[in-house]
PDB file of C-alpha atoms in Angstrom:
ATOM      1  CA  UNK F  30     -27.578 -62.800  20.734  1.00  0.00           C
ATOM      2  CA  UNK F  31     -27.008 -58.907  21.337  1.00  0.00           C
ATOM      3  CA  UNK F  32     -24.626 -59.202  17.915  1.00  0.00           C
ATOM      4  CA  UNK F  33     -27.191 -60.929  16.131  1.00  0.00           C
ATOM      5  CA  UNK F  34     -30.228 -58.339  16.506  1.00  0.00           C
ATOM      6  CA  UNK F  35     -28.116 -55.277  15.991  1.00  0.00           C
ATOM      7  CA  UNK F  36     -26.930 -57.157  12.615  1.00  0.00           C
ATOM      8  CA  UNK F  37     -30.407 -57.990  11.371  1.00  0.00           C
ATOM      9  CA  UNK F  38     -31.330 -54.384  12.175  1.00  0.00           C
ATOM     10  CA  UNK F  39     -28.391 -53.435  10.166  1.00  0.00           C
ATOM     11  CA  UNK F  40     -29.071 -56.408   7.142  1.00  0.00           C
ATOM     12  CA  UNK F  41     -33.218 -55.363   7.006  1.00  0.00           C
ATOM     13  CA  UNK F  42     -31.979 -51.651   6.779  1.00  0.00           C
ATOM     14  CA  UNK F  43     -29.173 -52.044   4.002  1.00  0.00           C
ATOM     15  CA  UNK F  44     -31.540 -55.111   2.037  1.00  0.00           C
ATOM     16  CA  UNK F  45     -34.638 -52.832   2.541  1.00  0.00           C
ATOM     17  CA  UNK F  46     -32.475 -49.761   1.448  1.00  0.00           C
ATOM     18  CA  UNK F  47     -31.455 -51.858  -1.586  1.00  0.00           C
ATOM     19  CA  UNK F  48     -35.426 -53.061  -2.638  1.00  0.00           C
ATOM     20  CA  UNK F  49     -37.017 -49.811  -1.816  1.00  0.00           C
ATOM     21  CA  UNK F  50     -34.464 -47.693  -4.364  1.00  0.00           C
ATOM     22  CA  UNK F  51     -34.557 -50.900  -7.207  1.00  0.00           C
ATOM     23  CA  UNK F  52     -38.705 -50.725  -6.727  1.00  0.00           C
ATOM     24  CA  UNK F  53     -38.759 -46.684  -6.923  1.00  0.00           C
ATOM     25  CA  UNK F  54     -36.431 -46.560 -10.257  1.00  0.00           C
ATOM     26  CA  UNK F  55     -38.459 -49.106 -11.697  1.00  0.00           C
ATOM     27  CA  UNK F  56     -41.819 -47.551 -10.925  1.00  0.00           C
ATOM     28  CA  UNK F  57     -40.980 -43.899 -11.365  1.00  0.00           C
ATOM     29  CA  UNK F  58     -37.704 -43.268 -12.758  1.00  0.00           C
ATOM     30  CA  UNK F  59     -37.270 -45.949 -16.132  1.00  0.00           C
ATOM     31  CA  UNK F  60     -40.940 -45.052 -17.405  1.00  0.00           C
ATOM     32  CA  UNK F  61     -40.118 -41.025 -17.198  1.00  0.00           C
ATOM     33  CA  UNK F  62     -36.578 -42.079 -19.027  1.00  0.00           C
ATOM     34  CA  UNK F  63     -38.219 -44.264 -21.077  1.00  0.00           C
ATOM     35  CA  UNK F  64     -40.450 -41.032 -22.237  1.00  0.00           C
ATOM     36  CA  UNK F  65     -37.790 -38.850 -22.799  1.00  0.00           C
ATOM     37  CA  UNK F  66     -35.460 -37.977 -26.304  1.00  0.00           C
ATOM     38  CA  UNK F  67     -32.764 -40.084 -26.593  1.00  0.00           C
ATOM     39  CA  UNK F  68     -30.382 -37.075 -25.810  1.00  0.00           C
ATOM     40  CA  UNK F  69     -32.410 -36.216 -22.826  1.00  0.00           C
ATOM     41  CA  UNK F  70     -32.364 -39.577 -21.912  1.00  0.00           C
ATOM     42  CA  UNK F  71     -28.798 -39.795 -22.017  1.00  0.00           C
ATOM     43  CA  UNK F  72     -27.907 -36.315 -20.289  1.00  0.00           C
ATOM     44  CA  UNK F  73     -30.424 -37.214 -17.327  1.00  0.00           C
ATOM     45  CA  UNK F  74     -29.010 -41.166 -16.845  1.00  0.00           C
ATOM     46  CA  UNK F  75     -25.353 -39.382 -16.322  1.00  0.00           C
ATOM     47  CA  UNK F  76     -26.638 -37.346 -13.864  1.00  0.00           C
ATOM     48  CA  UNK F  77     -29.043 -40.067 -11.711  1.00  0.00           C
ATOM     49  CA  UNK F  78     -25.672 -42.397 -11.235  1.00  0.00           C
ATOM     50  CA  UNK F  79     -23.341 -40.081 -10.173  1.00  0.00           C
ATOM     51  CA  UNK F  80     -23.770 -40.651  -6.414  1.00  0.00           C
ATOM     52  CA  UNK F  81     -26.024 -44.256  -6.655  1.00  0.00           C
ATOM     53  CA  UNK F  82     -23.615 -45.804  -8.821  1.00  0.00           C
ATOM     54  CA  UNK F  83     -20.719 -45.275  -5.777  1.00  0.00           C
ATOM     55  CA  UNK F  84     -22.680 -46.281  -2.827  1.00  0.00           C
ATOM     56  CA  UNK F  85     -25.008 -49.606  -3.400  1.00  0.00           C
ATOM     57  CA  UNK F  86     -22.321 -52.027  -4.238  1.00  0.00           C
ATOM     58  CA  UNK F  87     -21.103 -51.230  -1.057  1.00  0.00           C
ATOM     59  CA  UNK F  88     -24.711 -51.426   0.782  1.00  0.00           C
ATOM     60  CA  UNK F  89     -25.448 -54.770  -1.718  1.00  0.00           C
ATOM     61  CA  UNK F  90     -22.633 -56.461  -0.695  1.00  0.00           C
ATOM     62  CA  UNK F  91     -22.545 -55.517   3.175  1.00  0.00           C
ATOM     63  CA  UNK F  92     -25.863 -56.912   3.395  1.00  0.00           C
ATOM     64  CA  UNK F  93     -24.584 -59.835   1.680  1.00  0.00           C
ATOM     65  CA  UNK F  94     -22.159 -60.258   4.473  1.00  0.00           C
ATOM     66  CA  UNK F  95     -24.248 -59.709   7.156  1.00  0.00           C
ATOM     67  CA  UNK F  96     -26.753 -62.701   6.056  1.00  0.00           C
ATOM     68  CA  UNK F  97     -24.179 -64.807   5.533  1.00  0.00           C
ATOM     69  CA  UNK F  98     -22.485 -63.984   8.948  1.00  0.00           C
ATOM     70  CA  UNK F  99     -26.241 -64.054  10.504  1.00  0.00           C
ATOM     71  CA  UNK F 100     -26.847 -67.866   8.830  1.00  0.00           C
ATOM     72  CA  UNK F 101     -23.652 -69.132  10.233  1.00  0.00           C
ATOM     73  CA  UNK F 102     -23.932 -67.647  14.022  1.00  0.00           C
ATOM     74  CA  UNK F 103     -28.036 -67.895  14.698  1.00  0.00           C
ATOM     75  CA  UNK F 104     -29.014 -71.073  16.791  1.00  0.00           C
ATOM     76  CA  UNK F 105     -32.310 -70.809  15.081  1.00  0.00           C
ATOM     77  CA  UNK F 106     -32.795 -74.063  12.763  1.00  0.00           C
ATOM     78  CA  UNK F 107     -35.543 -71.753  10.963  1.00  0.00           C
ATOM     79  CA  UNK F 108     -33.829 -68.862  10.604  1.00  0.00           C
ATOM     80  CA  UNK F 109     -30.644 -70.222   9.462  1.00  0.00           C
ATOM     81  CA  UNK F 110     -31.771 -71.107   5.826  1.00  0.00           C
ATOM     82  CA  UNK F 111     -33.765 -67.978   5.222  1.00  0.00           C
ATOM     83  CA  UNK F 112     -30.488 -66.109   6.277  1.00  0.00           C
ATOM     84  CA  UNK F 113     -28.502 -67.936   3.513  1.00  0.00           C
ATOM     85  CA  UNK F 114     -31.383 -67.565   0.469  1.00  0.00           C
ATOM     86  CA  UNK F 115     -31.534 -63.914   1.172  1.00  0.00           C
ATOM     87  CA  UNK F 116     -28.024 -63.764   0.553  1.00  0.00           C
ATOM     88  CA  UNK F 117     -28.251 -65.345  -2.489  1.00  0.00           C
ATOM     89  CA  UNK F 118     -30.849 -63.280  -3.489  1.00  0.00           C
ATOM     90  CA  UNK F 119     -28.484 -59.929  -2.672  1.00  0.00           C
ATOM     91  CA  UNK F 120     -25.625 -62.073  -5.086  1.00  0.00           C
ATOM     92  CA  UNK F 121     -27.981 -61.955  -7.950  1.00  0.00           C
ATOM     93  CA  UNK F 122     -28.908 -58.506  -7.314  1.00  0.00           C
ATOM     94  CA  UNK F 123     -24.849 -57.844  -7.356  1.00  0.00           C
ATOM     95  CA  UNK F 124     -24.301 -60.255 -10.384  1.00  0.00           C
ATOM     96  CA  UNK F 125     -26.866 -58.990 -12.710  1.00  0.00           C
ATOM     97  CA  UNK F 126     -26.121 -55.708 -11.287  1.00  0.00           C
ATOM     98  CA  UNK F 127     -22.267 -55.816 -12.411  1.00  0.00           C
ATOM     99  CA  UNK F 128     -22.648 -57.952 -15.790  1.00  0.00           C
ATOM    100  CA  UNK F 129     -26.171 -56.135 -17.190  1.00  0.00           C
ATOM    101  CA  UNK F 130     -27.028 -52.573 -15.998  1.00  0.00           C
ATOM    102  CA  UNK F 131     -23.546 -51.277 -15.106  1.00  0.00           C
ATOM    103  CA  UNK F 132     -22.085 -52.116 -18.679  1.00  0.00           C
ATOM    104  CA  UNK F 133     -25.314 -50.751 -20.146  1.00  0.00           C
ATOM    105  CA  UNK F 134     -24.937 -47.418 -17.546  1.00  0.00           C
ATOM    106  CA  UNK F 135     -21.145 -47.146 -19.303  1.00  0.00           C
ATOM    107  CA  UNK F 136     -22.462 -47.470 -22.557  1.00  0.00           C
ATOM    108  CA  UNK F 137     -24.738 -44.793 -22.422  1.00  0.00           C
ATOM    109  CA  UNK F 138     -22.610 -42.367 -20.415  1.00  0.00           C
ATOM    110  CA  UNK F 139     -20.077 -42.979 -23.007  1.00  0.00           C
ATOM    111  CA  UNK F 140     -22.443 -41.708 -25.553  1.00  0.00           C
ATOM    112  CA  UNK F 141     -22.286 -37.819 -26.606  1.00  0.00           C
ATOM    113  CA  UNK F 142     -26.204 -37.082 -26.110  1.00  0.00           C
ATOM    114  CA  UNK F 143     -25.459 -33.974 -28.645  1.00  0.00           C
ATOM    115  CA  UNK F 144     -23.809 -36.272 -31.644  1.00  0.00           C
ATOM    116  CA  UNK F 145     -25.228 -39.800 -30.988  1.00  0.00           C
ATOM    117  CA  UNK F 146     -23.776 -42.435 -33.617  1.00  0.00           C
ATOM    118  CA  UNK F 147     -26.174 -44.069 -36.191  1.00  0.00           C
ATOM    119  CA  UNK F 148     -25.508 -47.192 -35.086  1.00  0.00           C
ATOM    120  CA  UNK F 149     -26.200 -46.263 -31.548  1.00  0.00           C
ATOM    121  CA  UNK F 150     -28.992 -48.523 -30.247  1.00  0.00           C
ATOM    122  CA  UNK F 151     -31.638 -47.588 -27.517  1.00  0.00           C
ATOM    123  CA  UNK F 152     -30.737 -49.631 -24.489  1.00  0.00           C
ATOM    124  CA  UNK F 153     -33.805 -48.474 -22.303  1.00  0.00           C
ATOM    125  CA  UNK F 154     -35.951 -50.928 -22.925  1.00  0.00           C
ATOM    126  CA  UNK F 155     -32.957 -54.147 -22.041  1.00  0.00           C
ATOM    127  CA  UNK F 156     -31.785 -52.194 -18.975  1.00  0.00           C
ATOM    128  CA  UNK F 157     -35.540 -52.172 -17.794  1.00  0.00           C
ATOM    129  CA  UNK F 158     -35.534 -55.802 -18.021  1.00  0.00           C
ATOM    130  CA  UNK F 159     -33.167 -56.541 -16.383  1.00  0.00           C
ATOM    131  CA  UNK F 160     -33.316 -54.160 -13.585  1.00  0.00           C
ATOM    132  CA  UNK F 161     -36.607 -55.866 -12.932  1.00  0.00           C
ATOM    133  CA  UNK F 162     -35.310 -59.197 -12.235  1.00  0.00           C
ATOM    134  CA  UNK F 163     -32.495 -57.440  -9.600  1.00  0.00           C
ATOM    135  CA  UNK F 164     -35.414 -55.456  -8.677  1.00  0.00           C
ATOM    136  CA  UNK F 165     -37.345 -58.907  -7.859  1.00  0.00           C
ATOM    137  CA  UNK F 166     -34.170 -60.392  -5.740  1.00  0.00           C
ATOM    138  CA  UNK F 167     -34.068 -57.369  -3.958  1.00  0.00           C
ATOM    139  CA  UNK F 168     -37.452 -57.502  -2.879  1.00  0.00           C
ATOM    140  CA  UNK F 169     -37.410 -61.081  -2.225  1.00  0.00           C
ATOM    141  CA  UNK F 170     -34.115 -60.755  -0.239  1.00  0.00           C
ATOM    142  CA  UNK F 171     -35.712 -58.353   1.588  1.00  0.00           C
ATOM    143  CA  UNK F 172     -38.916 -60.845   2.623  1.00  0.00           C
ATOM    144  CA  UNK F 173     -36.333 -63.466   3.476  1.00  0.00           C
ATOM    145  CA  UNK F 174     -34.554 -61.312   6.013  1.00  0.00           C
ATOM    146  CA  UNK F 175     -37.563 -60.309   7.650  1.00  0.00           C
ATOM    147  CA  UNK F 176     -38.990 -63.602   7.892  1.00  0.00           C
ATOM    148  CA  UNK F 177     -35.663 -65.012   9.192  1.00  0.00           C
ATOM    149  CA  UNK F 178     -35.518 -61.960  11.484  1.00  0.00           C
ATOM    150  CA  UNK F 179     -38.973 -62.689  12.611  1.00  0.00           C
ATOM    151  CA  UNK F 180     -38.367 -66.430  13.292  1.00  0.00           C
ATOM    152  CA  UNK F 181     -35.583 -65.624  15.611  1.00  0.00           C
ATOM    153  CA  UNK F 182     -37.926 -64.240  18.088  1.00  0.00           C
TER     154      UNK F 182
END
């Protein structure tokens, strides 16, 4: 049981880590990019991933873990499935993490913010979306954990 509460310590901190960063990029950070020159734009997104873009698959996916290894070894009937769905939740925020913003993130660090092509197209405005829906698992991965924590108790 000792295991148990030091992991959903660890899974709340690394999920809440996870929704509170998604939430603050999509309230503060997209509209001011959003706002800015395209070659702004570009020069300041190469400069916002360099240390995110290393670190969060690693925090996604070890809280992934962690609810999975939670819903397998609670006794608690309720917390069990809430366990599970939150990792779900974290897999979405990892799938449309890996197969919509990161090749949008290459794409636009690829692009030379001094000599942009004419065919280059604004991606601001797709990444937003769908940073909102991994925003949105995040967040609700995050509720899930808590309440799961919560019903162990």
């Amino acid at each position: 049981m000792v295991l148990l509460q030091v992991l959903s310590v660890a899974v709340i901190l690394g999920t809440g880590i996870v929704a509170g960063v998604l939430f603050a990029v999509a309230i503060s950070v997209m509209p001011a990019l959003i706002a800015m020159p395209a070659d702004r734009y570009i020069t300041t997104h190469r400069l916002l991933g360099r240390r995110y873009d290393h670190i969060m698959p690693y925090i996604v996916t070890s809280s992934v873990v962690v609810d999975v290894f939670a819903a397998f070894r609670t006794d608690s009937a309720g917390s069990r499935p809430l366990f599970a769905l939150a990792a779900v939740f974290m897999v979405g925020v990892a799938v449309v993490s890996q197969t919509r913003n990161v090749p949008i993130n290459n794409r636009v660090k690829s692009q030379d913010e001094n000599n942009l092509s004419p065919d280059w197209q604004d991606p601001r405005l797709q990444w937003r979306n769908w940073h909102a829906v991994r925003t949105t698992f995040a967040i609700v991965a995050l509720v899930l954990t808590a309440t799961a924590v919560a019903v162990l108790r």
